[in-house]
XYZ file of C-alpha atoms in Angstrom:
441
model
C 50.109 -36.681 31.999
C 53.588 -37.299 33.409
C 52.806 -36.907 37.104
C 56.383 -37.606 38.151
C 57.467 -34.337 36.619
C 54.590 -32.384 38.135
C 55.342 -29.711 40.696
C 53.957 -30.243 44.183
C 53.333 -26.956 46.003
C 52.454 -26.913 49.688
C 52.003 -23.968 52.003
C 54.833 -23.956 54.531
C 52.152 -23.963 57.223
C 51.021 -27.318 55.837
C 54.574 -28.636 55.547
C 55.109 -27.846 59.240
C 51.666 -29.011 60.392
C 51.209 -31.912 62.819
C 49.888 -35.010 61.089
C 50.707 -38.619 60.376
C 49.828 -40.359 57.132
C 51.035 -43.672 55.777
C 52.781 -43.818 52.401
C 49.652 -44.573 50.344
C 47.723 -41.760 52.060
C 50.545 -39.301 51.394
C 50.683 -40.374 47.757
C 46.972 -39.731 47.283
C 47.278 -36.309 48.935
C 50.275 -35.388 46.747
C 48.488 -36.445 43.548
C 45.441 -34.461 44.657
C 47.610 -31.372 45.251
C 49.075 -31.731 41.771
C 45.563 -32.101 40.357
C 44.367 -29.078 42.349
C 47.287 -26.995 41.110
C 46.537 -27.924 37.497
C 42.895 -26.845 37.704
C 42.187 -23.605 35.891
C 38.979 -22.705 37.747
C 40.431 -22.490 41.228
C 40.154 -24.866 44.144
C 37.381 -24.762 46.714
C 35.929 -27.216 49.205
C 33.376 -28.072 46.491
C 36.014 -29.044 43.926
C 35.994 -32.724 42.965
C 39.556 -33.852 42.229
C 39.963 -37.031 40.208
C 42.739 -39.437 41.209
C 43.214 -42.027 38.460
C 44.695 -45.447 39.094
C 46.692 -45.132 35.864
C 48.357 -41.942 37.131
C 48.976 -43.488 40.546
C 50.545 -46.596 38.975
C 52.730 -44.659 36.541
C 53.888 -42.160 39.186
C 54.793 -44.696 41.847
C 55.890 -47.574 39.563
C 53.383 -50.213 40.631
C 50.855 -52.363 38.689
C 47.581 -50.621 37.947
C 45.415 -53.145 39.824
C 47.557 -52.703 42.938
C 47.381 -48.943 42.475
C 43.599 -48.937 42.644
C 43.595 -51.185 45.708
C 46.075 -48.895 47.469
C 43.997 -45.855 46.568
C 40.807 -47.403 47.996
C 42.544 -48.471 51.208
C 44.192 -45.067 51.535
C 40.928 -43.178 51.074
C 39.110 -45.305 53.649
C 41.676 -44.405 56.307
C 42.477 -40.925 55.007
C 38.835 -39.906 55.385
C 39.231 -40.229 59.162
C 42.687 -38.624 59.368
C 43.173 -35.133 60.769
C 45.861 -32.471 60.638
C 46.752 -29.827 63.234
C 47.761 -26.528 61.618
C 49.648 -23.803 63.444
C 48.851 -20.409 61.938
C 48.373 -16.721 62.735
C 44.855 -15.363 63.169
C 44.543 -12.510 60.608
C 42.238 -10.519 62.905
C 44.021 -10.837 66.249
C 47.552 -11.409 64.976
C 47.958 -14.177 67.559
C 48.966 -17.786 67.014
C 46.176 -20.301 66.750
C 45.862 -24.077 66.417
C 43.460 -25.464 63.821
C 42.449 -29.128 63.846
C 40.721 -30.310 60.681
C 40.154 -33.402 58.594
C 41.952 -33.716 55.279
C 38.867 -34.663 53.257
C 35.195 -33.803 53.360
C 34.068 -36.484 50.881
C 35.222 -39.370 48.689
C 33.356 -40.645 45.619
C 33.892 -44.022 43.961
C 32.492 -43.980 40.383
C 30.990 -47.217 39.135
C 33.429 -49.219 37.056
C 36.482 -48.286 39.125
C 39.709 -46.929 37.765
C 39.519 -43.622 39.637
C 38.201 -41.905 42.729
C 37.101 -38.327 43.393
C 37.982 -36.482 46.587
C 37.083 -33.136 48.080
C 39.451 -31.395 50.453
C 37.979 -30.119 53.703
C 37.131 -26.434 53.804
C 39.814 -25.591 56.379
C 42.602 -27.324 54.440
C 41.876 -25.689 51.068
C 43.552 -22.308 51.817
C 46.838 -24.056 52.625
C 46.866 -25.613 49.162
C 45.663 -22.551 47.272
C 47.128 -19.672 49.306
C 50.623 -19.850 47.899
C 51.418 -16.191 47.180
C 53.888 -15.553 49.992
C 55.472 -18.709 51.329
C 55.368 -22.192 49.906
C 57.558 -25.186 49.228
C 57.632 -26.688 45.710
C 59.314 -29.901 44.610
C 59.014 -32.470 41.853
C 56.796 -35.403 42.729
C 59.426 -37.748 41.310
C 61.720 -36.882 44.231
C 59.484 -38.738 46.706
C 57.742 -41.171 44.337
C 59.904 -44.184 45.276
C 60.005 -43.551 49.022
C 58.275 -46.183 51.154
C 58.675 -44.428 54.496
C 56.101 -41.732 55.337
C 58.744 -40.077 57.504
C 61.101 -39.866 54.523
C 58.544 -37.817 52.591
C 57.944 -35.512 55.550
C 61.672 -35.062 56.225
C 62.349 -34.357 52.534
C 59.724 -31.580 52.608
C 61.223 -30.105 55.772
C 64.703 -30.060 54.219
C 63.754 -28.781 50.744
C 61.900 -25.958 52.508
C 65.397 -24.645 53.406
C 66.956 -25.781 50.139
C 68.957 -22.603 49.492
C 70.546 -22.640 52.938
C 71.779 -26.230 52.952
C 71.338 -26.574 56.693
C 68.433 -26.698 59.089
C 68.427 -27.061 62.851
C 65.238 -28.648 64.191
C 64.221 -28.974 67.810
C 63.654 -32.655 68.582
C 60.477 -31.986 70.579
C 59.021 -29.944 67.677
C 59.882 -32.671 65.177
C 58.138 -35.287 67.343
C 55.144 -32.955 67.573
C 54.634 -32.428 63.833
C 55.148 -36.149 63.128
C 52.665 -36.998 65.920
C 55.307 -39.161 67.579
C 55.355 -37.468 70.967
C 54.428 -40.719 72.743
C 56.348 -43.123 70.492
C 60.007 -44.055 70.420
C 60.842 -42.187 73.652
C 64.449 -43.362 73.401
C 66.498 -41.225 71.024
C 68.211 -44.429 69.919
C 64.894 -45.937 68.819
C 63.723 -42.639 67.265
C 66.843 -42.418 65.133
C 66.669 -46.097 64.140
C 62.941 -46.192 63.310
C 62.447 -42.687 61.940
C 65.515 -40.584 61.145
C 67.918 -43.170 59.758
C 65.265 -44.757 57.559
C 64.111 -41.356 56.300
C 67.601 -40.098 55.445
C 68.542 -43.397 53.835
C 65.607 -43.099 51.428
C 66.199 -39.382 50.837
C 69.814 -40.124 49.875
C 68.825 -43.059 47.668
C 65.738 -41.784 45.881
C 65.672 -37.957 45.940
C 67.820 -35.196 44.505
C 69.330 -34.463 47.944
C 72.286 -35.805 49.867
C 71.560 -35.361 53.572
C 73.071 -36.118 56.968
C 72.569 -34.938 60.523
C 74.318 -34.354 63.833
C 72.825 -33.714 67.239
C 73.081 -31.038 69.917
C 72.707 -31.797 73.589
C 71.834 -30.009 76.782
C 73.851 -32.033 79.228
C 73.180 -35.644 78.264
C 69.828 -35.024 76.613
C 69.568 -34.555 72.833
C 67.556 -31.385 72.215
C 68.214 -30.477 68.584
C 69.056 -32.189 65.292
C 71.223 -30.327 62.792
C 70.619 -31.435 59.206
C 73.037 -30.614 56.402
C 72.072 -31.322 52.803
C 72.889 -30.372 49.222
C 71.763 -31.075 45.676
C 73.248 -34.164 44.098
C 75.667 -33.661 41.222
C 74.190 -35.009 37.950
C 75.798 -38.124 36.539
C 78.648 -37.384 34.110
C 77.034 -39.262 31.222
C 73.768 -37.399 31.614
C 75.667 -34.130 31.940
C 77.484 -34.748 28.646
C 74.259 -35.696 26.900
C 72.520 -32.556 28.149
C 75.477 -30.466 26.977
C 75.388 -32.027 23.514
C 71.650 -31.491 23.165
C 71.793 -27.951 24.487
C 74.603 -26.733 22.209
C 72.423 -25.873 19.174
C 70.174 -23.777 21.428
C 72.978 -21.701 22.939
C 72.336 -18.797 20.635
C 68.820 -17.933 21.874
C 69.325 -19.234 25.447
C 67.330 -17.199 27.950
C 70.263 -16.476 30.247
C 71.920 -14.470 27.478
C 68.810 -12.562 26.523
C 69.088 -8.932 27.601
C 65.330 -8.947 28.233
C 65.317 -12.227 30.170
C 64.283 -12.025 33.836
C 67.187 -14.445 34.504
C 69.875 -12.224 32.967
C 71.202 -11.088 36.369
C 71.700 -14.627 37.671
C 75.246 -15.361 38.855
C 74.784 -19.098 38.323
C 73.419 -20.833 35.205
C 69.727 -21.749 35.356
C 68.605 -24.450 32.956
C 65.795 -23.757 30.505
C 63.733 -26.427 32.207
C 64.130 -24.755 35.594
C 63.409 -21.342 34.072
C 60.153 -22.673 32.648
C 59.293 -24.073 36.074
C 59.923 -20.709 37.729
C 57.873 -18.881 35.108
C 54.895 -21.006 36.099
C 55.227 -19.705 39.664
C 56.108 -16.050 39.077
C 55.918 -13.363 36.425
C 59.117 -12.322 34.700
C 59.201 -9.050 36.618
C 58.778 -10.860 39.953
C 61.538 -13.348 39.085
C 63.927 -10.532 38.198
C 63.260 -8.862 41.557
C 63.755 -12.183 43.366
C 67.127 -12.690 41.665
C 68.222 -9.132 42.478
C 67.381 -9.653 46.162
C 69.087 -13.062 46.169
C 72.236 -11.493 44.663
C 72.240 -8.890 47.439
C 71.859 -11.555 50.108
C 74.525 -13.729 48.485
C 76.919 -10.767 48.380
C 76.381 -10.156 52.094
C 77.126 -13.815 52.828
C 80.287 -13.738 50.702
C 81.535 -10.641 52.518
C 81.029 -12.539 55.761
C 83.231 -15.335 54.379
C 80.384 -17.808 53.914
C 79.989 -20.022 50.817
C 76.991 -19.231 48.600
C 75.180 -21.665 46.302
C 73.404 -19.223 44.031
C 71.317 -21.820 42.217
C 69.729 -22.976 45.470
C 69.476 -19.380 46.666
C 67.509 -18.397 43.550
C 65.095 -21.290 44.102
C 64.458 -20.167 47.679
C 64.022 -16.530 46.631
C 61.586 -17.331 43.814
C 59.528 -19.907 45.663
C 59.300 -17.824 48.845
C 58.522 -14.587 47.014
C 61.491 -12.348 47.817
C 60.271 -10.007 45.078
C 57.892 -8.327 47.519
C 60.717 -7.120 49.765
C 62.787 -6.013 46.759
C 59.797 -4.185 45.240
C 59.236 -2.325 48.519
C 62.933 -1.507 48.651
C 62.918 -0.160 45.094
C 59.767 1.849 45.720
C 61.389 3.415 48.782
C 64.562 4.146 46.814
C 62.528 5.733 44.019
C 60.649 7.834 46.566
C 63.901 8.942 48.217
C 65.461 9.746 44.836
C 62.388 11.757 43.780
C 62.419 13.637 47.075
C 66.150 14.444 46.751
C 65.678 15.517 43.131
C 62.764 17.781 44.090
C 64.867 19.284 46.893
C 67.791 19.809 44.509
C 65.584 21.491 41.931
C 63.984 23.703 44.584
C 67.438 24.740 45.811
C 68.585 25.483 42.258
C 65.431 27.507 41.602
C 65.958 29.443 44.816
C 69.561 30.227 43.863
C 68.528 31.244 40.359
C 65.774 33.504 41.652
C 68.165 35.050 44.177
C 70.787 35.667 41.480
C 68.191 37.263 39.200
C 66.933 39.436 42.043
C 70.425 40.566 42.918
C 71.132 41.357 39.249
C 67.954 43.435 38.990
C 68.867 45.283 42.171
C 72.365 45.922 40.893
C 71.088 47.146 37.544
C 68.627 49.440 39.309
C 71.400 50.852 41.499
C 73.535 51.424 38.423
C 70.710 53.310 36.717
C 69.975 55.260 39.899
C 73.635 56.310 40.275
C 73.797 57.379 36.644
C 70.655 59.410 37.272
C 72.186 60.845 40.464
C 75.376 61.822 38.679
C 73.356 63.622 36.004
C 71.751 65.868 38.636
C 73.081 69.387 39.314
C 75.795 69.456 41.919
C 73.559 71.392 44.320
C 70.873 68.699 44.120
C 73.471 65.982 44.690
C 74.623 67.812 47.847
C 71.030 68.045 49.060
C 70.567 64.267 48.612
C 73.841 63.519 50.374
C 72.805 65.731 53.304
C 69.435 63.994 53.424
C 71.144 60.550 53.502
C 73.501 61.568 56.301
C 70.648 63.015 58.340
C 68.696 59.760 58.079
C 71.676 57.402 58.688
C 73.173 55.988 61.875
C 76.750 56.629 62.923
C 78.047 53.447 61.265
C 76.624 54.367 57.829
C 77.827 57.949 58.241
C 81.351 56.698 58.943
C 81.321 54.329 55.992
C 80.008 57.045 53.668
C 82.737 59.478 54.762
C 85.308 56.749 54.087
C 83.987 55.327 50.782
C 82.003 58.281 49.469
C 79.312 57.711 46.888
C 80.550 54.163 46.198
C 79.238 53.023 49.591
C 76.467 50.490 49.035
C 74.237 52.029 51.684
C 74.269 55.335 49.864
C 73.711 53.658 46.498
C 70.629 51.904 47.875
C 69.407 55.227 49.232
C 69.774 56.791 45.793
C 67.991 53.845 44.156
C 65.065 54.201 46.554
C 64.869 57.888 45.744
C 64.888 57.108 42.044
C 62.058 54.552 42.185
C 60.055 56.279 44.938
C 57.017 58.353 43.882
C 57.575 60.567 46.925
C 60.713 62.678 46.672
C 61.872 66.033 47.955
C 61.077 69.145 45.947
C 64.659 69.696 44.676
C 64.756 66.102 43.411
C 61.348 66.457 41.748
C 62.527 69.607 40.039
C 65.641 67.802 38.907
C 63.627 64.863 37.585
C 61.320 67.196 35.707
C 64.090 69.393 34.363
C 64.470 69.411 30.589
C 68.067 70.490 30.968
C 69.106 66.989 32.081
C 69.533 64.346 29.395
C 67.558 61.272 30.623
C 67.347 59.469 27.284
C 69.957 56.884 28.312
C 67.436 55.475 30.739
C 65.414 54.189 27.776
C 68.382 52.480 26.131
C 68.123 48.697 25.893
C 70.200 46.766 28.462
């Protein structure tokens, strides 16, 4: 197993927890996290994780006999180490501080060559609960670091990898490194902790980092870190290009079904495979969509955007959840608008049909009225005028039988079962040709 290329995944709560481990202790914990991540049965406080001296030696480039000695020494001290986690209580929703040991047991099999460790019950969720927020990185990025602060600082920076800048309160940084009572002088703190850490990050990792400070009066209160991914060496870049050329035809970025097809920056096949171990294709596509939206907003604000780093942040932090909620809301709004549009169209159609039926009925009624004897027509007109108000009377005298009010009156007489005797006689008369009423429309 090539442990250097293995992905270390830590809950951000664990990255920002308060603890202090030496280099060997951190290496054992990192190898254990890799081992825990590779297990297919899930990790619990009962899980025995094997740390092999051969893996330790190969990962950290030291002789195997020294590797086993370092592992034994690390486990003896690590067993008594503790970590202070700052989390949110799921029941109360309030912040809480959890103090727990890293390990609950260590086993040394006869014959040497490996050790078995069990994580403490309280620490397990922060290694396994990685659905929402976590920080991944390749173990090789910290494998050659000899400063424990360099490893911690690298994790704190890579946590904000897509942003390229992180401002950290000095008091908070001292707290999580458990250095609140050490190096009280900022000069000593920078010399013993920060400068050493950044020197090793710049030399051994994939980041180039620097920092400035912010003061309140004469007191340094915050450190502002700026960092970016190193540019690959030209020779390696050419070699990768030469090797990749035959595979350009089926490359995933060009695949119309690829979850990476919307990416605005090229994502290597190796990185794609890494992401696909963390997320499903559908989740990755949603993460990239949300990252593109965020990047567009930053560009409109005149800010530079590094889309490759932005995609890593979106995928590792699970931006797909927000995008999925957004799409669900959009779909719901679209469905609601479509239902409203269809209801309005149906209402208009029904109204038009109703008006057409009414008009057709008035036309039939007027044809029936005009077929009546003149005397009967006069009787109906007199009946209408007697039942109408002054406005309708005036309109009838002006427009005559074409007035809509009168036409409706005639229609009602035609369809009404109760009519005056002269009208009944007219309806029953055989002298009036009513056959046209049966003609198809």
